[in-house]
Amino acid sequence: MEEEFAELFTDEVKQALQDALKDMKNLVDVYVFINSLDEHCHYCDVTKRFLEFMSAAAPKKDGKSLLQIHVLDKADQNDLQVFKEFNIERVPTVAFVKGYIRWTGAPLGEEIRALVETAVRLSLNESGLSQETINAIKEKLNGFVKIETVVTPSCPYCPYAALMAHMVAYEACKAGKCNVLSDVVEAYENQDIAEKYQVMSVPSVAINGSVEFIGVPTEENFIASILEKQNQKA
């Protein structure tokens, strides 16, 4: 395990993380859900270690990292309530914003870019979405939406789709609704989900159980599809 993922923990990666996270201003909480007793969870340990590595590279305030890691272990009875609160069924899962922004599967490879950018945008309280999109979320998005963005670690375009979906969920929460769940699903670790959507190429973006985009959608098309597909039941 140590040798397999050694390239993630080099001084070069640490420096890159420090540079990418340097603009963080406010504290961000990130929750890492694992199961230390599950021998089939091959990415649980490396996910936990990488998030801790990332936290160490983040800026400090009053001696405390602005990226605070909370590790929840399914093997610990005391942590099961948080699994339930965040509606976490698979490990590893990395979650922000009460679980409305999450990666199901390890956010490694190219997904590190989306992970870092998500942390920075949450810290700055800025989604980066257009004002038109933000207004549409506030005014027209009142039903429940689950966005599943199926990705692989080697896909260079996937982080853009992942980040856009995450920021829609973030703006929904900022609007006081929290009615959008953005789940970025790693295809190799969750082959049943990839097969369910008959994923042949990534990113594949499903909205409320129906694949709407293959490839990175434009923001305008994305929000239009979300508004069309929203439903009234969570």
PDB file of C-alpha atoms in Angstrom:
ATOM      1  CA  MET A   1       0.000   0.000   0.000  1.00  0.00           C
ATOM      2  CA  GLU A   2       2.746   2.453   0.958  1.00  0.00           C
ATOM      3  CA  GLU A   3       4.687   1.889  -2.256  1.00  0.00           C
ATOM      4  CA  GLU A   4       1.592   1.823  -4.465  1.00  0.00           C
ATOM      5  CA  PHE A   5       0.542   5.372  -3.531  1.00  0.00           C
ATOM      6  CA  ALA A   6       3.953   6.821  -2.673  1.00  0.00           C
ATOM      7  CA  GLU A   7       3.722   9.336  -5.532  1.00  0.00           C
ATOM      8  CA  LEU A   8       0.834  11.071  -3.743  1.00  0.00           C
ATOM      9  CA  PHE A   9       2.906  12.013  -0.726  1.00  0.00           C
ATOM     10  CA  THR A  10       6.029  13.597  -2.190  1.00  0.00           C
ATOM     11  CA  ASP A  11       7.452  17.033  -1.372  1.00  0.00           C
ATOM     12  CA  GLU A  12       6.523  18.070  -4.902  1.00  0.00           C
ATOM     13  CA  VAL A  13       2.855  17.205  -4.352  1.00  0.00           C
ATOM     14  CA  LYS A  14       2.904  18.952  -0.968  1.00  0.00           C
ATOM     15  CA  GLN A  15       4.263  22.110  -2.600  1.00  0.00           C
ATOM     16  CA  ALA A  16       1.604  21.927  -5.332  1.00  0.00           C
ATOM     17  CA  LEU A  17      -1.109  21.560  -2.696  1.00  0.00           C
ATOM     18  CA  GLN A  18       0.259  24.500  -0.712  1.00  0.00           C
ATOM     19  CA  ASP A  19       0.203  26.663  -3.849  1.00  0.00           C
ATOM     20  CA  ALA A  20      -3.312  25.556  -4.799  1.00  0.00           C
ATOM     21  CA  LEU A  21      -4.760  26.047  -1.313  1.00  0.00           C
ATOM     22  CA  LYS A  22      -3.005  29.296  -0.420  1.00  0.00           C
ATOM     23  CA  ASP A  23      -6.057  31.471  -1.141  1.00  0.00           C
ATOM     24  CA  MET A  24      -8.220  29.779   1.514  1.00  0.00           C
ATOM     25  CA  LYS A  25      -9.639  32.334   3.957  1.00  0.00           C
ATOM     26  CA  ASN A  26     -12.197  30.576   6.150  1.00  0.00           C
ATOM     27  CA  LEU A  27     -12.357  27.206   7.876  1.00  0.00           C
ATOM     28  CA  VAL A  28     -13.710  24.292   5.823  1.00  0.00           C
ATOM     29  CA  ASP A  29     -14.777  20.982   7.360  1.00  0.00           C
ATOM     30  CA  VAL A  30     -14.347  17.809   5.336  1.00  0.00           C
ATOM     31  CA  TYR A  31     -15.595  14.410   6.453  1.00  0.00           C
ATOM     32  CA  VAL A  32     -13.826  11.194   5.462  1.00  0.00           C
ATOM     33  CA  PHE A  33     -15.931   8.057   5.856  1.00  0.00           C
ATOM     34  CA  ILE A  34     -14.043   4.765   6.026  1.00  0.00           C
ATOM     35  CA  ASN A  35     -14.355   1.250   7.422  1.00  0.00           C
ATOM     36  CA  SER A  36     -11.118   0.068   8.996  1.00  0.00           C
ATOM     37  CA  LEU A  37     -12.460  -3.483   9.302  1.00  0.00           C
ATOM     38  CA  ASP A  38     -13.458  -3.804   5.625  1.00  0.00           C
ATOM     39  CA  GLU A  39     -10.628  -5.644   3.892  1.00  0.00           C
ATOM     40  CA  HIS A  40     -12.264  -4.914   0.527  1.00  0.00           C
ATOM     41  CA  CYS A  41     -12.008  -1.161   1.025  1.00  0.00           C
ATOM     42  CA  HIS A  42      -8.671  -0.862  -0.767  1.00  0.00           C
ATOM     43  CA  TYR A  43      -8.824   2.941  -0.891  1.00  0.00           C
ATOM     44  CA  CYS A  44     -10.011   3.717   2.650  1.00  0.00           C
ATOM     45  CA  ASP A  45      -6.561   4.175   4.165  1.00  0.00           C
ATOM     46  CA  VAL A  46      -5.022   6.138   1.294  1.00  0.00           C
ATOM     47  CA  THR A  47      -8.070   8.439   1.140  1.00  0.00           C
ATOM     48  CA  LYS A  48      -7.762   9.199   4.844  1.00  0.00           C
ATOM     49  CA  ARG A  49      -4.012   9.745   4.577  1.00  0.00           C
ATOM     50  CA  PHE A  50      -4.262  11.977   1.522  1.00  0.00           C
ATOM     51  CA  LEU A  51      -6.901  14.217   3.106  1.00  0.00           C
ATOM     52  CA  GLU A  52      -4.712  14.536   6.193  1.00  0.00           C
ATOM     53  CA  PHE A  53      -1.754  15.333   3.914  1.00  0.00           C
ATOM     54  CA  MET A  54      -3.858  17.961   2.172  1.00  0.00           C
ATOM     55  CA  SER A  55      -4.935  19.440   5.512  1.00  0.00           C
ATOM     56  CA  ALA A  56      -1.292  19.774   6.526  1.00  0.00           C
ATOM     57  CA  ALA A  57      -0.619  21.693   3.292  1.00  0.00           C
ATOM     58  CA  ALA A  58      -3.532  24.111   3.797  1.00  0.00           C
ATOM     59  CA  PRO A  59      -3.010  27.585   5.300  1.00  0.00           C
ATOM     60  CA  LYS A  60      -3.126  27.912   9.071  1.00  0.00           C
ATOM     61  CA  LYS A  61      -5.096  30.304  11.241  1.00  0.00           C
ATOM     62  CA  ASP A  62      -4.249  30.568  14.937  1.00  0.00           C
ATOM     63  CA  GLY A  63      -2.075  27.474  14.411  1.00  0.00           C
ATOM     64  CA  LYS A  64      -5.021  25.456  13.061  1.00  0.00           C
ATOM     65  CA  SER A  65      -5.382  24.221   9.480  1.00  0.00           C
ATOM     66  CA  LEU A  66      -8.181  25.901   7.522  1.00  0.00           C
ATOM     67  CA  LEU A  67      -9.034  22.423   6.176  1.00  0.00           C
ATOM     68  CA  GLN A  68     -10.286  20.441   9.129  1.00  0.00           C
ATOM     69  CA  ILE A  69     -10.490  16.666   8.597  1.00  0.00           C
ATOM     70  CA  HIS A  70     -13.052  14.563  10.448  1.00  0.00           C
ATOM     71  CA  VAL A  71     -12.511  10.818  10.040  1.00  0.00           C
ATOM     72  CA  LEU A  72     -15.574   8.645  10.623  1.00  0.00           C
ATOM     73  CA  ASP A  73     -15.036   4.906  10.866  1.00  0.00           C
ATOM     74  CA  LYS A  74     -17.933   2.506  10.327  1.00  0.00           C
ATOM     75  CA  ALA A  75     -16.130   0.101  12.648  1.00  0.00           C
ATOM     76  CA  ASP A  76     -16.597   2.612  15.488  1.00  0.00           C
ATOM     77  CA  GLN A  77     -20.101   2.501  16.973  1.00  0.00           C
ATOM     78  CA  ASN A  78     -19.762   6.141  18.004  1.00  0.00           C
ATOM     79  CA  ASP A  79     -19.425   7.222  14.370  1.00  0.00           C
ATOM     80  CA  LEU A  80     -22.471   5.400  13.002  1.00  0.00           C
ATOM     81  CA  GLN A  81     -24.813   8.288  13.767  1.00  0.00           C
ATOM     82  CA  VAL A  82     -22.808  10.583  11.472  1.00  0.00           C
ATOM     83  CA  PHE A  83     -22.953   7.965   8.701  1.00  0.00           C
ATOM     84  CA  LYS A  84     -26.727   8.080   9.126  1.00  0.00           C
ATOM     85  CA  GLU A  85     -26.950  11.879   9.261  1.00  0.00           C
ATOM     86  CA  PHE A  86     -24.920  12.215   6.056  1.00  0.00           C
ATOM     87  CA  ASN A  87     -26.699   9.229   4.449  1.00  0.00           C
ATOM     88  CA  ILE A  88     -23.392   7.500   3.707  1.00  0.00           C
ATOM     89  CA  GLU A  89     -23.635   3.910   2.486  1.00  0.00           C
ATOM     90  CA  ARG A  90     -20.292   3.350   0.742  1.00  0.00           C
ATOM     91  CA  VAL A  91     -16.669   3.735   1.755  1.00  0.00           C
ATOM     92  CA  PRO A  92     -14.528   5.603   1.213  1.00  0.00           C
ATOM     93  CA  THR A  93     -16.657   8.718   0.883  1.00  0.00           C
ATOM     94  CA  VAL A  94     -15.346  12.276   1.197  1.00  0.00           C
ATOM     95  CA  ALA A  95     -18.028  14.829   2.051  1.00  0.00           C
ATOM     96  CA  PHE A  96     -18.462  18.569   2.467  1.00  0.00           C
ATOM     97  CA  VAL A  97     -21.505  20.702   3.373  1.00  0.00           C
ATOM     98  CA  LYS A  98     -23.509  18.164   5.416  1.00  0.00           C
ATOM     99  CA  GLY A  99     -22.868  15.533   2.742  1.00  0.00           C
ATOM    100  CA  TYR A 100     -24.604  17.413  -0.070  1.00  0.00           C
ATOM    101  CA  ILE A 101     -21.208  17.605  -1.768  1.00  0.00           C
ATOM    102  CA  ARG A 102     -19.406  14.270  -1.855  1.00  0.00           C
ATOM    103  CA  TRP A 103     -17.096  11.871  -3.623  1.00  0.00           C
ATOM    104  CA  THR A 104     -18.130   8.225  -3.443  1.00  0.00           C
ATOM    105  CA  GLY A 105     -14.790   6.539  -3.937  1.00  0.00           C
ATOM    106  CA  ALA A 106     -11.307   7.973  -3.568  1.00  0.00           C
ATOM    107  CA  PRO A 107     -10.933  11.512  -5.025  1.00  0.00           C
ATOM    108  CA  LEU A 108      -7.446  10.809  -6.349  1.00  0.00           C
ATOM    109  CA  GLY A 109      -5.695  11.201  -9.695  1.00  0.00           C
ATOM    110  CA  GLU A 110      -7.248  14.007 -11.735  1.00  0.00           C
ATOM    111  CA  GLU A 111     -10.032  14.364  -9.153  1.00  0.00           C
ATOM    112  CA  ILE A 112      -7.540  15.920  -6.735  1.00  0.00           C
ATOM    113  CA  ARG A 113      -7.913  19.113  -8.773  1.00  0.00           C
ATOM    114  CA  ALA A 114     -11.680  19.196  -8.180  1.00  0.00           C
ATOM    115  CA  LEU A 115     -11.178  18.317  -4.515  1.00  0.00           C
ATOM    116  CA  VAL A 116      -8.734  21.185  -4.000  1.00  0.00           C
ATOM    117  CA  GLU A 117     -10.835  23.690  -5.937  1.00  0.00           C
ATOM    118  CA  THR A 118     -13.966  22.701  -4.017  1.00  0.00           C
ATOM    119  CA  ALA A 119     -12.180  23.337  -0.715  1.00  0.00           C
ATOM    120  CA  VAL A 120     -10.911  26.735  -1.904  1.00  0.00           C
ATOM    121  CA  ARG A 121     -14.295  27.890  -3.222  1.00  0.00           C
ATOM    122  CA  LEU A 122     -16.077  26.834  -0.039  1.00  0.00           C
ATOM    123  CA  SER A 123     -13.440  28.665   1.982  1.00  0.00           C
ATOM    124  CA  LEU A 124     -13.936  31.849  -0.055  1.00  0.00           C
ATOM    125  CA  ASN A 125     -17.745  31.442  -0.077  1.00  0.00           C
ATOM    126  CA  GLU A 126     -17.675  31.781  -3.865  1.00  0.00           C
ATOM    127  CA  SER A 127     -19.054  29.135  -6.219  1.00  0.00           C
ATOM    128  CA  GLY A 128     -17.688  30.666  -9.410  1.00  0.00           C
ATOM    129  CA  LEU A 129     -21.051  30.093 -11.131  1.00  0.00           C
ATOM    130  CA  SER A 130     -22.589  32.841 -13.246  1.00  0.00           C
ATOM    131  CA  GLN A 131     -25.090  35.221 -11.671  1.00  0.00           C
ATOM    132  CA  GLU A 132     -27.745  33.855 -14.035  1.00  0.00           C
ATOM    133  CA  THR A 133     -27.185  30.340 -12.719  1.00  0.00           C
ATOM    134  CA  ILE A 134     -27.204  31.515  -9.103  1.00  0.00           C
ATOM    135  CA  ASN A 135     -30.473  33.395  -9.666  1.00  0.00           C
ATOM    136  CA  ALA A 136     -32.030  30.314 -11.309  1.00  0.00           C
ATOM    137  CA  ILE A 137     -31.057  28.179  -8.315  1.00  0.00           C
ATOM    138  CA  LYS A 138     -32.548  30.720  -5.890  1.00  0.00           C
ATOM    139  CA  GLU A 139     -35.739  31.372  -7.813  1.00  0.00           C
ATOM    140  CA  LYS A 140     -36.592  28.237  -9.780  1.00  0.00           C
ATOM    141  CA  LEU A 141     -34.905  25.248  -8.164  1.00  0.00           C
ATOM    142  CA  ASN A 142     -37.332  24.143  -5.477  1.00  0.00           C
ATOM    143  CA  GLY A 143     -37.582  20.385  -6.063  1.00  0.00           C
ATOM    144  CA  PHE A 144     -35.063  17.727  -5.070  1.00  0.00           C
ATOM    145  CA  VAL A 145     -32.176  16.921  -7.399  1.00  0.00           C
ATOM    146  CA  LYS A 146     -29.548  14.201  -7.159  1.00  0.00           C
ATOM    147  CA  ILE A 147     -26.626  14.678  -9.525  1.00  0.00           C
ATOM    148  CA  GLU A 148     -24.308  11.713 -10.025  1.00  0.00           C
ATOM    149  CA  THR A 149     -21.141  12.514 -11.952  1.00  0.00           C
ATOM    150  CA  VAL A 150     -19.398   9.261 -12.878  1.00  0.00           C
ATOM    151  CA  VAL A 151     -15.627   9.740 -13.223  1.00  0.00           C
ATOM    152  CA  THR A 152     -12.309   7.911 -13.364  1.00  0.00           C
ATOM    153  CA  PRO A 153      -8.996   9.048 -11.852  1.00  0.00           C
ATOM    154  CA  SER A 154      -7.331   9.357 -15.270  1.00  0.00           C
ATOM    155  CA  CYS A 155     -10.032  11.553 -16.869  1.00  0.00           C
ATOM    156  CA  PRO A 156      -8.738  15.137 -17.355  1.00  0.00           C
ATOM    157  CA  TYR A 157     -12.206  16.562 -18.079  1.00  0.00           C
ATOM    158  CA  CYS A 158     -14.024  14.957 -15.154  1.00  0.00           C
ATOM    159  CA  PRO A 159     -12.950  17.530 -12.531  1.00  0.00           C
ATOM    160  CA  TYR A 160     -14.745  20.282 -14.467  1.00  0.00           C
ATOM    161  CA  ALA A 161     -18.031  18.376 -14.459  1.00  0.00           C
ATOM    162  CA  ALA A 162     -17.569  17.403 -10.804  1.00  0.00           C
ATOM    163  CA  LEU A 163     -16.844  20.967  -9.719  1.00  0.00           C
ATOM    164  CA  MET A 164     -19.825  22.419 -11.572  1.00  0.00           C
ATOM    165  CA  ALA A 165     -22.209  19.925  -9.976  1.00  0.00           C
ATOM    166  CA  HIS A 166     -20.715  20.539  -6.536  1.00  0.00           C
ATOM    167  CA  MET A 167     -21.103  24.283  -6.875  1.00  0.00           C
ATOM    168  CA  VAL A 168     -24.780  23.966  -7.839  1.00  0.00           C
ATOM    169  CA  ALA A 169     -25.300  21.983  -4.620  1.00  0.00           C
ATOM    170  CA  TYR A 170     -23.343  24.626  -2.715  1.00  0.00           C
ATOM    171  CA  GLU A 171     -25.441  27.505  -4.083  1.00  0.00           C
ATOM    172  CA  ALA A 172     -28.626  25.604  -3.214  1.00  0.00           C
ATOM    173  CA  CYS A 173     -27.438  25.347   0.382  1.00  0.00           C
ATOM    174  CA  LYS A 174     -26.418  29.012   0.387  1.00  0.00           C
ATOM    175  CA  ALA A 175     -29.971  29.807  -0.721  1.00  0.00           C
ATOM    176  CA  GLY A 176     -31.189  27.974   2.396  1.00  0.00           C
ATOM    177  CA  LYS A 177     -32.606  24.996   0.519  1.00  0.00           C
ATOM    178  CA  CYS A 178     -29.952  22.243   0.447  1.00  0.00           C
ATOM    179  CA  ASN A 179     -32.108  20.376  -2.073  1.00  0.00           C
ATOM    180  CA  VAL A 180     -29.328  19.338  -4.432  1.00  0.00           C
ATOM    181  CA  LEU A 181     -27.085  16.351  -3.687  1.00  0.00           C
ATOM    182  CA  SER A 182     -23.933  16.263  -5.821  1.00  0.00           C
ATOM    183  CA  ASP A 183     -22.281  12.843  -5.765  1.00  0.00           C
ATOM    184  CA  VAL A 184     -19.102  12.276  -7.778  1.00  0.00           C
ATOM    185  CA  VAL A 185     -18.855   8.514  -8.249  1.00  0.00           C
ATOM    186  CA  GLU A 186     -15.540   6.804  -8.984  1.00  0.00           C
ATOM    187  CA  ALA A 187     -16.444   4.237 -11.652  1.00  0.00           C
ATOM    188  CA  TYR A 188     -13.878   1.522 -10.906  1.00  0.00           C
ATOM    189  CA  GLU A 189     -14.710   1.419  -7.206  1.00  0.00           C
ATOM    190  CA  ASN A 190     -18.460   1.525  -7.846  1.00  0.00           C
ATOM    191  CA  GLN A 191     -18.868  -0.617 -10.931  1.00  0.00           C
ATOM    192  CA  ASP A 192     -22.516  -1.349 -10.181  1.00  0.00           C
ATOM    193  CA  ILE A 193     -23.369   2.344 -10.535  1.00  0.00           C
ATOM    194  CA  ALA A 194     -21.315   2.658 -13.742  1.00  0.00           C
ATOM    195  CA  GLU A 195     -23.103  -0.413 -15.132  1.00  0.00           C
ATOM    196  CA  LYS A 196     -26.512   0.899 -14.078  1.00  0.00           C
ATOM    197  CA  TYR A 197     -25.930   3.981 -16.210  1.00  0.00           C
ATOM    198  CA  GLN A 198     -24.197   1.981 -18.973  1.00  0.00           C
ATOM    199  CA  VAL A 199     -21.208   4.298 -18.753  1.00  0.00           C
ATOM    200  CA  MET A 200     -18.941   3.934 -21.791  1.00  0.00           C
ATOM    201  CA  SER A 201     -17.070   7.214 -21.397  1.00  0.00           C
ATOM    202  CA  VAL A 202     -16.576   9.749 -18.624  1.00  0.00           C
ATOM    203  CA  PRO A 203     -17.666  12.086 -17.306  1.00  0.00           C
ATOM    204  CA  SER A 204     -21.226  10.803 -17.477  1.00  0.00           C
ATOM    205  CA  VAL A 205     -23.694  12.987 -15.607  1.00  0.00           C
ATOM    206  CA  ALA A 206     -26.975  11.579 -14.334  1.00  0.00           C
ATOM    207  CA  ILE A 207     -29.719  13.796 -12.928  1.00  0.00           C
ATOM    208  CA  ASN A 208     -32.341  12.087 -10.788  1.00  0.00           C
ATOM    209  CA  GLY A 209     -31.449   8.683 -12.193  1.00  0.00           C
ATOM    210  CA  SER A 210     -31.213   9.564 -15.887  1.00  0.00           C
ATOM    211  CA  VAL A 211     -27.973  10.175 -17.815  1.00  0.00           C
ATOM    212  CA  GLU A 212     -28.284  13.673 -19.273  1.00  0.00           C
ATOM    213  CA  PHE A 213     -24.722  14.453 -20.350  1.00  0.00           C
ATOM    214  CA  ILE A 214     -21.686  12.554 -21.559  1.00  0.00           C
ATOM    215  CA  GLY A 215     -18.769  14.933 -21.357  1.00  0.00           C
ATOM    216  CA  VAL A 216     -18.688  18.299 -19.598  1.00  0.00           C
ATOM    217  CA  PRO A 217     -21.940  20.218 -20.127  1.00  0.00           C
ATOM    218  CA  THR A 218     -22.097  23.978 -20.500  1.00  0.00           C
ATOM    219  CA  GLU A 219     -23.289  25.685 -17.353  1.00  0.00           C
ATOM    220  CA  GLU A 220     -26.389  26.959 -19.181  1.00  0.00           C
ATOM    221  CA  ASN A 221     -27.396  23.486 -20.423  1.00  0.00           C
ATOM    222  CA  PHE A 222     -26.588  21.944 -17.061  1.00  0.00           C
ATOM    223  CA  ILE A 223     -28.837  24.215 -15.015  1.00  0.00           C
ATOM    224  CA  ALA A 224     -31.608  23.966 -17.629  1.00  0.00           C
ATOM    225  CA  SER A 225     -31.549  20.165 -17.363  1.00  0.00           C
ATOM    226  CA  ILE A 226     -31.514  20.315 -13.559  1.00  0.00           C
ATOM    227  CA  LEU A 227     -34.551  22.599 -13.519  1.00  0.00           C
ATOM    228  CA  GLU A 228     -36.362  20.301 -15.942  1.00  0.00           C
ATOM    229  CA  LYS A 229     -35.559  17.140 -13.978  1.00  0.00           C
ATOM    230  CA  GLN A 230     -36.179  18.422 -10.455  1.00  0.00           C
ATOM    231  CA  ASN A 231     -38.845  16.573  -8.529  1.00  0.00           C
ATOM    232  CA  GLN A 232     -40.812  17.281  -5.414  1.00  0.00           C
ATOM    233  CA  LYS A 233     -39.724  14.315  -3.302  1.00  0.00           C
ATOM    234  CA  ALA A 234     -36.340  13.796  -1.686  1.00  0.00           C
TER     235      ALA A 234
END
